[in-house]
């Protein structure tokens, strides 16, 4: 089987060399395809996906942040391609992660933000990105924030918790089960809670108070940060969370330890699999709330805990990249660095993110943010580094969606996929390896409505539902929900200030038809 896979990979690799040479626009630059470089490309590359949480387009110094610096992420950019029009598939975390791992838009499964005790939202009997890598002979791991549900309807945290990442195709998983602001506040390694005392079993409720832990509404003096009512239930490590938790005292995490715990687990996986191809999916907790950075970073950014969390994220990225270099793996590893959705300042905790940001613009000049149908909801920083690949370094304007990782990586490693697999993903591998190559022609954006990008045009479909109360209360975020169609010409209105739907009714009709065609695809 491995011989067959290697032959297929070699064929795909040399085909890719020819494709990249042909698809680049004519320039005076000669593409270097020496025998040595061709041989390097044919080695099966490792793949590492750094998936930051709530990082905006302008939240790293390579993309314009000047208040503080992100040297480790900037170093990746210097070695690769920085994309100016790359997008998470959705403006919130669960849908964007669902789409990346399945190659299907989240609306096809009604994927939405999940409570901490929700069942696994991905059908573990269906194809997934990690299963695709496994078929190609890769070892796979996920280390970090999960938030895609666990179990099949009721989770008993005191026994094997499954189905979960293992059943989806990850050989190893070390998780924050949901999010940092939701119970249970424990680590889950493969199927089991870490350091759980069987004499102190865990119970979780999102219906009403359980256990004897203090809660934020009654004991604000115990809090490191006060919070809104939604985030004011069980207190763990001085932070009140969403939901209530009883038991499991010995298994509680300490938020300030995240940068060491998660990077150590990722590095362990890399060291154990350094002699075979691997895929590591590393979804950060940072810079999601609650923002409780380690003392190494607290107070260092000048922008409060949110800025400090950015520095922490950068350090974690650098530590893992340094390990790849130390082991001699960096040159043959394709690294993707990006974010699951756009930025948010106040998301439930009073950490003064808005007050302390100064002149910093997390959205990098775009309108909206997390939850929003406007560009800042999904347009995020994205960097691809792969020294052994045929990468023309620099800045790329290619239109890219994270949903395209599935088919692009299949092409990268020479793995065939079925016709009904990853139906919404497109192979944009040439654009991932060449800053002059073209990306998508058409792209869907998900929020609480649907939008579509085509060339210079951005169309946002009317929203005829009821805005969730919690979203309506986030008055600092322009959610983009309107009763009438919105059309923007991004070539001269990148901030989406002038709705020209009335001036171009035929374009509205055309793009709406495109949207409906995508919705009915099956």
Short mmCIF file of C-alpha atoms in Angstrom, two decimals:
data_model
loop_
_atom_site.label_atom_id
_atom_site.label_comp_id
_atom_site.label_asym_id
_atom_site.label_seq_id
_atom_site.Cartn_x
_atom_site.Cartn_y
_atom_site.Cartn_z
CA UNK A 1 0.00 0.00 0.00
CA UNK A 2 2.78 2.45 0.90
CA UNK A 3 4.56 1.75 -2.40
CA UNK A 4 1.36 2.47 -4.32
CA UNK A 5 0.83 5.69 -2.35
CA UNK A 6 4.42 6.80 -2.96
CA UNK A 7 4.11 6.20 -6.71
CA UNK A 8 0.89 8.24 -6.77
CA UNK A 9 2.53 10.99 -4.71
CA UNK A 10 5.53 11.11 -7.06
CA UNK A 11 3.26 11.37 -10.08
CA UNK A 12 1.24 14.15 -8.48
CA UNK A 13 4.38 15.98 -7.37
CA UNK A 14 5.97 16.08 -10.81
CA UNK A 15 2.61 17.00 -12.33
CA UNK A 16 2.41 19.85 -9.80
CA UNK A 17 5.88 21.06 -10.81
CA UNK A 18 4.75 21.29 -14.41
CA UNK A 19 1.44 22.90 -13.45
CA UNK A 20 3.04 25.58 -11.32
CA UNK A 21 5.55 26.38 -14.03
CA UNK A 22 2.75 26.80 -16.55
CA UNK A 23 0.15 28.59 -14.44
CA UNK A 24 2.33 31.47 -13.29
CA UNK A 25 1.83 34.69 -15.23
CA UNK A 26 4.79 35.48 -17.52
CA UNK A 27 7.52 37.33 -15.67
CA UNK A 28 11.24 37.85 -16.01
CA UNK A 29 11.76 35.58 -13.01
CA UNK A 30 12.95 32.05 -13.76
CA UNK A 31 11.25 29.37 -11.65
CA UNK A 32 14.00 27.31 -10.00
CA UNK A 33 13.25 23.66 -10.67
CA UNK A 34 16.67 22.13 -10.20
CA UNK A 35 16.97 18.33 -9.79
CA UNK A 36 17.71 18.84 -6.09
CA UNK A 37 14.61 20.94 -5.59
CA UNK A 38 12.46 18.54 -7.59
CA UNK A 39 13.69 15.71 -5.37
CA UNK A 40 12.81 17.72 -2.25
CA UNK A 41 9.28 18.34 -3.50
CA UNK A 42 8.70 14.62 -4.02
CA UNK A 43 9.28 13.85 -0.34
CA UNK A 44 6.01 13.44 1.50
CA UNK A 45 5.58 16.72 3.41
CA UNK A 46 4.39 17.05 6.96
CA UNK A 47 1.45 19.42 7.43
CA UNK A 48 0.90 21.70 10.44
CA UNK A 49 -2.23 23.85 10.73
CA UNK A 50 -2.01 26.67 13.29
CA UNK A 51 -5.61 27.77 13.80
CA UNK A 52 -5.84 30.82 16.05
CA UNK A 53 -9.14 31.77 17.69
CA UNK A 54 -10.68 35.22 17.02
CA UNK A 55 -7.51 36.69 15.47
CA UNK A 56 -8.39 39.60 13.21
CA UNK A 57 -6.86 40.53 9.87
CA UNK A 58 -4.89 43.35 11.52
CA UNK A 59 -3.86 41.48 14.66
CA UNK A 60 -0.31 40.53 13.65
CA UNK A 61 2.51 42.87 12.75
CA UNK A 62 2.98 41.37 9.28
CA UNK A 63 -0.57 42.57 8.54
CA UNK A 64 -0.15 46.06 9.92
CA UNK A 65 -0.24 45.89 13.72
CA UNK A 66 2.22 48.44 15.14
CA UNK A 67 1.35 48.58 18.85
CA UNK A 68 3.24 45.35 19.49
CA UNK A 69 5.06 42.73 17.42
CA UNK A 70 4.59 39.08 16.49
CA UNK A 71 8.13 38.09 15.43
CA UNK A 72 7.55 34.35 15.17
CA UNK A 73 4.52 34.65 12.91
CA UNK A 74 6.32 37.34 10.91
CA UNK A 75 9.21 34.91 10.39
CA UNK A 76 6.80 32.42 8.85
CA UNK A 77 5.56 35.15 6.52
CA UNK A 78 9.13 35.98 5.49
CA UNK A 79 9.61 32.33 4.49
CA UNK A 80 6.33 31.96 2.64
CA UNK A 81 3.19 33.59 1.28
CA UNK A 82 0.97 36.12 3.04
CA UNK A 83 -2.59 36.09 1.69
CA UNK A 84 -4.59 39.32 1.61
CA UNK A 85 -7.93 37.75 0.62
CA UNK A 86 -8.05 34.48 2.58
CA UNK A 87 -11.16 33.57 4.55
CA UNK A 88 -12.40 31.27 7.24
CA UNK A 89 -15.50 29.60 5.86
CA UNK A 90 -17.67 31.16 8.57
CA UNK A 91 -17.67 34.13 10.95
CA UNK A 92 -17.90 31.93 14.06
CA UNK A 93 -15.76 29.11 15.39
CA UNK A 94 -17.80 25.89 15.31
CA UNK A 95 -19.02 26.36 11.71
CA UNK A 96 -15.57 27.30 10.40
CA UNK A 97 -13.92 24.30 12.07
CA UNK A 98 -16.68 21.99 10.84
CA UNK A 99 -16.16 23.16 7.25
CA UNK A 100 -12.39 22.88 7.35
CA UNK A 101 -12.46 19.32 8.66
CA UNK A 102 -15.27 18.08 6.37
CA UNK A 103 -14.88 20.15 3.20
CA UNK A 104 -18.58 21.00 3.45
CA UNK A 105 -20.33 24.22 4.32
CA UNK A 106 -21.64 24.29 7.87
CA UNK A 107 -25.18 25.23 6.85
CA UNK A 108 -25.57 21.78 5.28
CA UNK A 109 -25.56 20.34 8.81
CA UNK A 110 -27.00 23.36 10.65
CA UNK A 111 -23.65 23.66 12.42
CA UNK A 112 -23.70 26.53 14.92
CA UNK A 113 -21.96 27.62 18.12
CA UNK A 114 -22.28 24.69 20.53
CA UNK A 115 -22.75 24.40 24.31
CA UNK A 116 -19.98 22.61 26.16
CA UNK A 117 -21.92 19.35 26.48
CA UNK A 118 -23.14 19.12 22.88
CA UNK A 119 -22.83 15.85 20.93
CA UNK A 120 -20.24 15.49 18.18
CA UNK A 121 -21.50 17.58 15.27
CA UNK A 122 -19.48 15.78 12.59
CA UNK A 123 -20.73 12.36 11.45
CA UNK A 124 -17.85 10.07 12.37
CA UNK A 125 -18.91 7.53 9.74
CA UNK A 126 -18.24 10.02 6.93
CA UNK A 127 -14.96 11.15 5.32
CA UNK A 128 -12.95 13.85 7.09
CA UNK A 129 -9.69 15.71 6.55
CA UNK A 130 -7.73 13.63 9.11
CA UNK A 131 -9.13 10.37 7.70
CA UNK A 132 -7.90 11.46 4.28
CA UNK A 133 -4.41 11.94 5.73
CA UNK A 134 -4.59 8.57 7.47
CA UNK A 135 -5.41 6.84 4.19
CA UNK A 136 -2.24 8.36 2.76
CA UNK A 137 -0.18 6.85 5.58
CA UNK A 138 0.07 9.91 7.82
CA UNK A 139 -0.05 10.04 11.59
CA UNK A 140 -2.56 12.66 12.70
CA UNK A 141 -3.14 14.70 15.84
CA UNK A 142 -5.26 17.52 17.17
CA UNK A 143 -3.98 19.52 20.14
CA UNK A 144 -5.95 22.47 21.49
CA UNK A 145 -9.47 23.86 21.52
CA UNK A 146 -12.08 21.50 20.03
CA UNK A 147 -15.63 22.95 20.23
CA UNK A 148 -17.18 20.49 17.78
CA UNK A 149 -19.07 18.47 20.35
CA UNK A 150 -18.29 15.07 21.88
CA UNK A 151 -20.22 11.88 22.36
CA UNK A 152 -23.55 10.92 20.87
CA UNK A 153 -26.02 12.84 23.00
CA UNK A 154 -25.01 12.40 26.62
CA UNK A 155 -21.43 12.68 27.82
CA UNK A 156 -20.29 10.82 30.90
CA UNK A 157 -17.01 12.59 31.59
CA UNK A 158 -15.97 9.84 34.02
CA UNK A 159 -15.63 7.14 31.37
CA UNK A 160 -14.51 6.98 27.73
CA UNK A 161 -15.79 10.09 25.96
CA UNK A 162 -16.59 9.10 22.40
CA UNK A 163 -17.18 9.45 19.54
CA UNK A 164 -14.77 12.34 19.17
CA UNK A 165 -11.54 13.22 17.37
CA UNK A 166 -10.20 9.67 17.40
CA UNK A 167 -13.28 8.45 15.55
CA UNK A 168 -12.92 11.31 13.08
CA UNK A 169 -9.45 10.21 12.03
CA UNK A 170 -7.03 11.67 14.56
CA UNK A 171 -4.55 9.14 15.92
CA UNK A 172 -3.97 11.35 18.95
CA UNK A 173 -5.95 14.12 20.57
CA UNK A 174 -5.37 16.41 23.53
CA UNK A 175 -8.25 18.80 23.92
CA UNK A 176 -9.91 21.66 25.59
CA UNK A 177 -13.29 19.92 25.13
CA UNK A 178 -15.28 23.03 24.21
CA UNK A 179 -13.95 26.54 24.87
CA UNK A 180 -12.10 28.32 27.64
CA UNK A 181 -15.27 30.03 28.80
CA UNK A 182 -17.35 26.85 29.07
CA UNK A 183 -17.37 23.93 31.46
CA UNK A 184 -15.99 21.35 31.82
CA UNK A 185 -12.70 23.07 32.57
CA UNK A 186 -10.59 19.94 32.12
CA UNK A 187 -8.26 18.45 29.52
CA UNK A 188 -9.37 15.44 27.50
CA UNK A 189 -6.60 13.18 26.20
CA UNK A 190 -7.87 10.76 23.58
CA UNK A 191 -11.03 9.43 25.26
CA UNK A 192 -10.36 10.32 28.89
CA UNK A 193 -10.27 13.31 31.23
CA UNK A 194 -6.73 13.94 32.44
CA UNK A 195 -5.97 13.55 36.19
CA UNK A 196 -9.55 12.67 37.09
CA UNK A 197 -10.10 11.21 40.57
CA UNK A 198 -12.76 8.48 40.28
CA UNK A 199 -13.88 9.34 43.80
CA UNK A 200 -14.72 12.88 42.66
CA UNK A 201 -16.72 12.34 39.45
CA UNK A 202 -17.50 15.20 37.07
CA UNK A 203 -21.01 16.35 36.34
CA UNK A 204 -21.82 19.16 33.92
CA UNK A 205 -25.05 21.09 33.49
CA UNK A 206 -26.16 23.86 31.18
CA UNK A 207 -29.67 23.86 32.66
CA UNK A 208 -29.12 24.83 36.28
CA UNK A 209 -26.65 25.08 39.13
CA UNK A 210 -25.01 21.93 40.44
CA UNK A 211 -22.16 21.25 42.85
CA UNK A 212 -20.67 23.47 45.51
CA UNK A 213 -18.27 25.62 43.52
CA UNK A 214 -18.87 29.37 43.85
CA UNK A 215 -20.49 31.23 40.98
CA UNK A 216 -19.71 34.61 39.49
CA UNK A 217 -23.05 36.20 40.31
CA UNK A 218 -22.61 35.53 44.01
CA UNK A 219 -18.85 35.78 44.56
CA UNK A 220 -17.41 38.55 42.36
CA UNK A 221 -14.60 39.07 44.88
CA UNK A 222 -13.11 35.73 43.74
CA UNK A 223 -12.82 36.80 40.11
CA UNK A 224 -9.76 37.85 38.13
CA UNK A 225 -12.20 39.44 35.65
CA UNK A 226 -15.87 40.21 36.06
CA UNK A 227 -18.19 39.01 33.32
CA UNK A 228 -21.67 39.35 31.85
CA UNK A 229 -24.50 37.18 33.13
CA UNK A 230 -23.96 34.43 30.54
CA UNK A 231 -20.37 33.98 31.68
CA UNK A 232 -21.07 34.21 35.42
CA UNK A 233 -21.77 30.62 36.42
CA UNK A 234 -19.20 28.19 37.93
CA UNK A 235 -15.90 29.77 38.98
CA UNK A 236 -12.71 27.83 38.20
CA UNK A 237 -9.26 29.37 38.63
CA UNK A 238 -10.75 32.79 39.39
CA UNK A 239 -12.75 32.87 36.14
CA UNK A 240 -16.51 32.42 35.95
CA UNK A 241 -17.69 30.26 33.04
CA UNK A 242 -20.75 29.42 30.99
CA UNK A 243 -22.48 26.47 32.64
CA UNK A 244 -22.13 24.65 35.93
CA UNK A 245 -19.72 21.91 36.93
CA UNK A 246 -19.54 19.63 39.96
CA UNK A 247 -16.64 17.36 40.92
CA UNK A 248 -13.40 16.85 39.04
CA UNK A 249 -11.34 19.11 41.29
CA UNK A 250 -8.05 17.29 40.59
CA UNK A 251 -8.62 17.57 36.83
CA UNK A 252 -9.18 21.34 36.67
CA UNK A 253 -7.01 23.24 34.26
CA UNK A 254 -5.14 26.45 35.08
CA UNK A 255 -5.66 28.97 32.28
CA UNK A 256 -2.20 30.48 32.64
CA UNK A 257 -0.66 27.05 31.89
CA UNK A 258 -2.21 26.73 28.42
CA UNK A 259 0.84 27.90 26.45
CA UNK A 260 3.04 25.24 28.02
CA UNK A 261 0.56 22.37 28.25
CA UNK A 262 -0.59 22.58 24.63
CA UNK A 263 2.79 23.24 23.06
CA UNK A 264 4.39 20.43 25.08
CA UNK A 265 1.77 17.97 23.81
CA UNK A 266 2.21 19.14 20.22
CA UNK A 267 5.99 18.82 20.48
CA UNK A 268 5.67 15.34 22.00
CA UNK A 269 3.60 14.26 19.01
CA UNK A 270 6.11 15.72 16.55
CA UNK A 271 9.06 14.03 18.29
CA UNK A 272 7.29 10.68 18.35
CA UNK A 273 6.48 10.86 14.64
CA UNK A 274 9.53 12.64 13.23
CA UNK A 275 10.48 9.65 11.08
CA UNK A 276 7.14 9.41 9.26
CA UNK A 277 4.79 11.93 7.63
CA UNK A 278 2.37 13.58 10.05
CA UNK A 279 -0.44 16.10 10.12
CA UNK A 280 -0.85 18.27 13.21
CA UNK A 281 -3.95 20.40 13.68
CA UNK A 282 -3.20 22.94 16.42
CA UNK A 283 -6.30 25.03 17.25
CA UNK A 284 -5.37 27.68 19.82
CA UNK A 285 -7.52 28.83 22.70
CA UNK A 286 -5.94 32.27 22.29
CA UNK A 287 -7.11 34.90 21.68
CA UNK A 288 -10.61 33.77 22.66
CA UNK A 289 -12.07 34.82 26.01
CA UNK A 290 -11.31 34.48 28.83
CA UNK A 291 -7.93 36.05 28.12
CA UNK A 292 -5.72 35.01 31.02
CA UNK A 293 -2.16 35.07 29.68
CA UNK A 294 0.78 33.57 31.51
CA UNK A 295 2.93 35.95 33.58
CA UNK A 296 5.57 35.77 30.81
CA UNK A 297 3.23 37.86 28.66
CA UNK A 298 0.89 39.65 31.09
CA UNK A 299 1.27 43.40 30.77
CA UNK A 300 3.79 43.19 27.92
CA UNK A 301 1.71 44.28 24.92
CA UNK A 302 0.41 47.62 26.13
CA UNK A 303 -3.08 46.55 25.03
CA UNK A 304 -4.23 44.62 28.07
CA UNK A 305 -4.99 40.88 28.22
CA UNK A 306 -6.11 40.66 24.58
CA UNK A 307 -2.82 42.06 23.33
CA UNK A 308 -0.91 39.92 25.79
CA UNK A 309 -2.75 36.84 24.48
CA UNK A 310 -1.53 37.73 20.97
CA UNK A 311 2.05 37.73 22.26
CA UNK A 312 1.41 34.39 23.96
CA UNK A 313 0.02 32.93 20.72
CA UNK A 314 3.08 34.15 18.83
CA UNK A 315 5.43 32.54 21.36
CA UNK A 316 3.57 29.22 21.12
CA UNK A 317 3.82 29.31 17.33
CA UNK A 318 7.55 29.99 17.54
CA UNK A 319 8.16 27.20 20.02
CA UNK A 320 6.59 24.57 17.76
CA UNK A 321 8.32 25.91 14.65
CA UNK A 322 11.64 25.91 16.50
CA UNK A 323 11.13 22.23 17.32
CA UNK A 324 10.49 21.45 13.65
CA UNK A 325 13.76 23.20 12.81
CA UNK A 326 15.65 21.45 15.60
CA UNK A 327 14.51 18.06 14.27
CA UNK A 328 15.35 18.96 10.68
CA UNK A 329 11.67 18.83 9.67
CA UNK A 330 10.91 22.47 8.94
CA UNK A 331 11.96 22.51 5.28
CA UNK A 332 9.68 19.59 4.46
CA UNK A 333 6.68 20.82 6.45
CA UNK A 334 3.84 22.78 4.92
CA UNK A 335 2.66 25.17 7.63
CA UNK A 336 -0.61 27.06 7.48
CA UNK A 337 -1.15 29.86 9.97
CA UNK A 338 -4.61 31.43 10.11
CA UNK A 339 -7.67 32.20 12.24
CA UNK A 340 -11.11 30.63 12.63
CA UNK A 341 -12.95 33.95 12.23
CA UNK A 342 -12.56 37.68 12.62
CA UNK A 343 -11.85 39.73 15.76
CA UNK A 344 -14.01 40.60 18.74
CA UNK A 345 -13.17 42.93 21.62
CA UNK A 346 -15.82 42.54 24.32
CA UNK A 347 -17.05 38.96 24.22
CA UNK A 348 -18.35 38.51 27.73
CA UNK A 349 -15.51 39.43 30.09
CA UNK A 350 -14.46 42.84 31.35
CA UNK A 351 -10.82 42.71 30.31
CA UNK A 352 -10.76 46.26 28.86
CA UNK A 353 -9.91 45.01 25.38
CA UNK A 354 -11.68 47.95 23.76
CA UNK A 355 -10.45 50.58 26.17
CA UNK A 356 -6.79 49.51 25.96
CA UNK A 357 -6.41 48.85 22.24
CA UNK A 358 -5.51 52.48 21.53
CA UNK A 359 -5.06 53.09 17.79
CA UNK A 360 -4.87 49.39 16.97
CA UNK A 361 -7.47 48.16 14.44
CA UNK A 362 -7.95 44.40 14.84
CA UNK A 363 -10.03 44.22 11.65
CA UNK A 364 -7.27 45.82 9.58
CA UNK A 365 -9.56 48.38 7.98
CA UNK A 366 -12.38 46.01 7.10
CA UNK A 367 -15.95 46.34 8.34
CA UNK A 368 -17.47 44.11 11.01
CA UNK A 369 -15.78 41.37 12.99
CA UNK A 370 -16.58 38.02 14.52
CA UNK A 371 -20.26 37.08 13.92
CA UNK A 372 -20.50 39.58 11.04
CA UNK A 373 -21.53 39.14 7.39
CA UNK A 374 -19.17 41.97 6.47
CA UNK A 375 -15.62 41.19 5.36
CA UNK A 376 -13.95 41.31 8.77
CA UNK A 377 -16.12 38.38 9.84
CA UNK A 378 -14.18 35.94 7.68
CA UNK A 379 -11.23 37.78 6.09
CA UNK A 380 -8.35 36.73 8.27
CA UNK A 381 -4.56 36.65 8.12
CA UNK A 382 -3.24 33.53 6.43
CA UNK A 383 0.38 32.51 5.90
CA UNK A 384 1.63 29.40 4.12
CA UNK A 385 5.25 28.27 4.52
CA UNK A 386 6.81 25.25 2.80
CA UNK A 387 10.53 25.73 2.07
CA UNK A 388 10.84 22.52 0.03
CA UNK A 389 7.84 23.37 -2.11
CA UNK A 390 7.78 25.45 -5.28
CA UNK A 391 6.81 28.59 -3.40
CA UNK A 392 7.15 31.99 -4.97
CA UNK A 393 7.29 33.97 -1.76
CA UNK A 394 5.57 37.25 -1.04
CA UNK A 395 2.06 38.60 -0.93
CA UNK A 396 -0.86 36.92 -2.69
CA UNK A 397 -4.24 38.37 -3.62
CA UNK A 398 -5.72 34.95 -4.41
CA UNK A 399 -9.24 34.35 -3.10
CA UNK A 400 -8.97 31.40 -0.68
CA UNK A 401 -11.33 29.69 1.74
CA UNK A 402 -10.22 27.37 4.54
CA UNK A 403 -12.76 24.88 3.24
CA UNK A 404 -10.31 24.37 0.36
CA UNK A 405 -7.63 22.84 2.59
CA UNK A 406 -9.27 19.42 2.17
CA UNK A 407 -8.91 18.99 -1.61
CA UNK A 408 -5.72 21.05 -1.77
CA UNK A 409 -3.95 18.85 0.77
CA UNK A 410 -5.28 15.73 -0.96
CA UNK A 411 -3.57 16.99 -4.11
CA UNK A 412 -0.42 17.84 -2.15
CA UNK A 413 0.02 14.31 -0.77
CA UNK A 414 -1.36 12.46 -3.80
CA UNK A 415 -4.46 11.03 -2.12
CA UNK A 416 -7.53 10.33 -4.24
CA UNK A 417 -10.88 11.28 -2.76
CA UNK A 418 -14.40 10.18 -3.63
CA UNK A 419 -16.78 12.20 -5.79
CA UNK A 420 -19.15 12.85 -2.88
CA UNK A 421 -16.33 13.73 -0.47
CA UNK A 422 -15.59 17.35 0.53
CA UNK A 423 -18.17 18.56 -2.00
CA UNK A 424 -17.65 22.27 -1.27
CA UNK A 425 -13.85 22.20 -1.23
CA UNK A 426 -11.75 23.25 -4.22
CA UNK A 427 -8.18 22.37 -5.07
CA UNK A 428 -6.29 25.66 -4.82
CA UNK A 429 -2.90 24.07 -4.20
CA UNK A 430 -1.15 26.12 -6.91
CA UNK A 431 -2.20 29.29 -5.07
CA UNK A 432 -0.97 27.89 -1.76
CA UNK A 433 2.47 27.33 -3.28
CA UNK A 434 2.83 30.32 -5.61
CA UNK A 435 1.98 33.92 -4.78
CA UNK A 436 1.26 34.62 -8.46
CA UNK A 437 -1.26 31.80 -8.92
CA UNK A 438 -5.01 32.31 -8.96
CA UNK A 439 -7.40 31.13 -6.26
CA UNK A 440 -11.16 30.80 -6.34
CA UNK A 441 -13.51 32.56 -8.76
CA UNK A 442 -16.50 32.28 -6.42
CA UNK A 443 -16.64 31.90 -2.64
CA UNK A 444 -19.38 31.56 -0.03
CA UNK A 445 -19.15 33.33 3.35
CA UNK A 446 -21.28 32.12 6.28
CA UNK A 447 -22.47 34.14 9.25
CA UNK A 448 -26.06 34.42 10.46
CA UNK A 449 -26.88 34.87 6.79
CA UNK A 450 -25.00 33.88 3.64
CA UNK A 451 -22.84 36.04 1.41
CA UNK A 452 -20.98 35.41 -1.82
CA UNK A 453 -17.79 36.81 -3.33
CA UNK A 454 -17.14 36.93 -7.07
CA UNK A 455 -14.30 39.05 -8.37
CA UNK A 456 -14.83 42.58 -7.13
CA UNK A 457 -18.40 41.88 -6.04
CA UNK A 458 -19.70 41.04 -2.57
CA UNK A 459 -23.37 40.10 -2.16
CA UNK A 460 -25.03 39.62 1.23
CA UNK A 461 -28.36 37.85 1.19
CA UNK A 462 -31.29 39.36 3.11
CA UNK A 463 -31.79 38.08 6.63
CA UNK A 464 -35.41 37.22 7.34
CA UNK A 465 -34.97 35.55 10.69
CA UNK A 466 -34.79 36.82 14.25
CA UNK A 467 -31.42 38.11 15.41
CA UNK A 468 -30.35 36.13 18.51
CA UNK A 469 -30.69 38.27 21.60
CA UNK A 470 -27.07 37.82 22.65
CA UNK A 471 -25.92 38.96 19.20
CA UNK A 472 -28.24 41.95 19.18
CA UNK A 473 -26.73 43.01 22.49
CA UNK A 474 -23.24 43.13 20.97
CA UNK A 475 -23.79 46.66 19.73
CA UNK A 476 -20.09 47.22 19.00
CA UNK A 477 -20.24 44.63 16.20
CA UNK A 478 -21.91 45.43 12.89
CA UNK A 479 -23.46 42.04 12.17
CA UNK A 480 -24.44 42.89 8.60
CA UNK A 481 -27.97 41.54 8.93
CA UNK A 482 -30.42 43.49 6.79
CA UNK A 483 -33.91 42.79 5.47
CA UNK A 484 -32.87 43.79 1.95
CA UNK A 485 -30.04 42.64 -0.34
CA UNK A 486 -26.62 44.24 -0.01
CA UNK A 487 -24.14 44.56 -2.86
CA UNK A 488 -20.67 46.08 -2.65
CA UNK A 489 -17.90 46.75 -5.15
CA UNK A 490 -14.85 45.87 -3.09
CA UNK A 491 -12.46 47.24 -5.71
CA UNK A 492 -13.35 50.78 -4.66
CA UNK A 493 -15.29 50.15 -1.43
CA UNK A 494 -13.30 47.65 0.61
CA UNK A 495 -14.99 48.88 3.79
CA UNK A 496 -18.46 48.07 2.42
CA UNK A 497 -19.92 51.51 3.04
CA UNK A 498 -22.00 51.92 -0.13
CA UNK A 499 -24.75 49.41 -0.79
CA UNK A 500 -25.28 49.55 -4.57
CA UNK A 501 -27.84 46.74 -4.85
CA UNK A 502 -30.45 49.15 -6.28
CA UNK A 503 -28.03 50.29 -9.01
CA UNK A 504 -27.12 46.77 -10.17
CA UNK A 505 -30.27 44.63 -9.89
CA UNK A 506 -29.06 42.18 -12.52
CA UNK A 507 -25.84 41.54 -10.60
CA UNK A 508 -27.88 40.99 -7.44
CA UNK A 509 -30.07 38.51 -9.30
CA UNK A 510 -27.05 36.73 -10.76
CA UNK A 511 -25.23 36.38 -7.44
CA UNK A 512 -28.38 35.34 -5.62
CA UNK A 513 -28.85 32.59 -8.20
CA UNK A 514 -25.25 31.48 -7.63
CA UNK A 515 -25.93 31.35 -3.91
CA UNK A 516 -29.06 29.26 -4.38
CA UNK A 517 -27.17 26.88 -6.68
CA UNK A 518 -24.57 26.29 -3.95
CA UNK A 519 -27.29 25.71 -1.36
CA UNK A 520 -28.99 23.04 -3.47
CA UNK A 521 -25.78 21.17 -4.32
CA UNK A 522 -25.69 17.70 -2.82
#
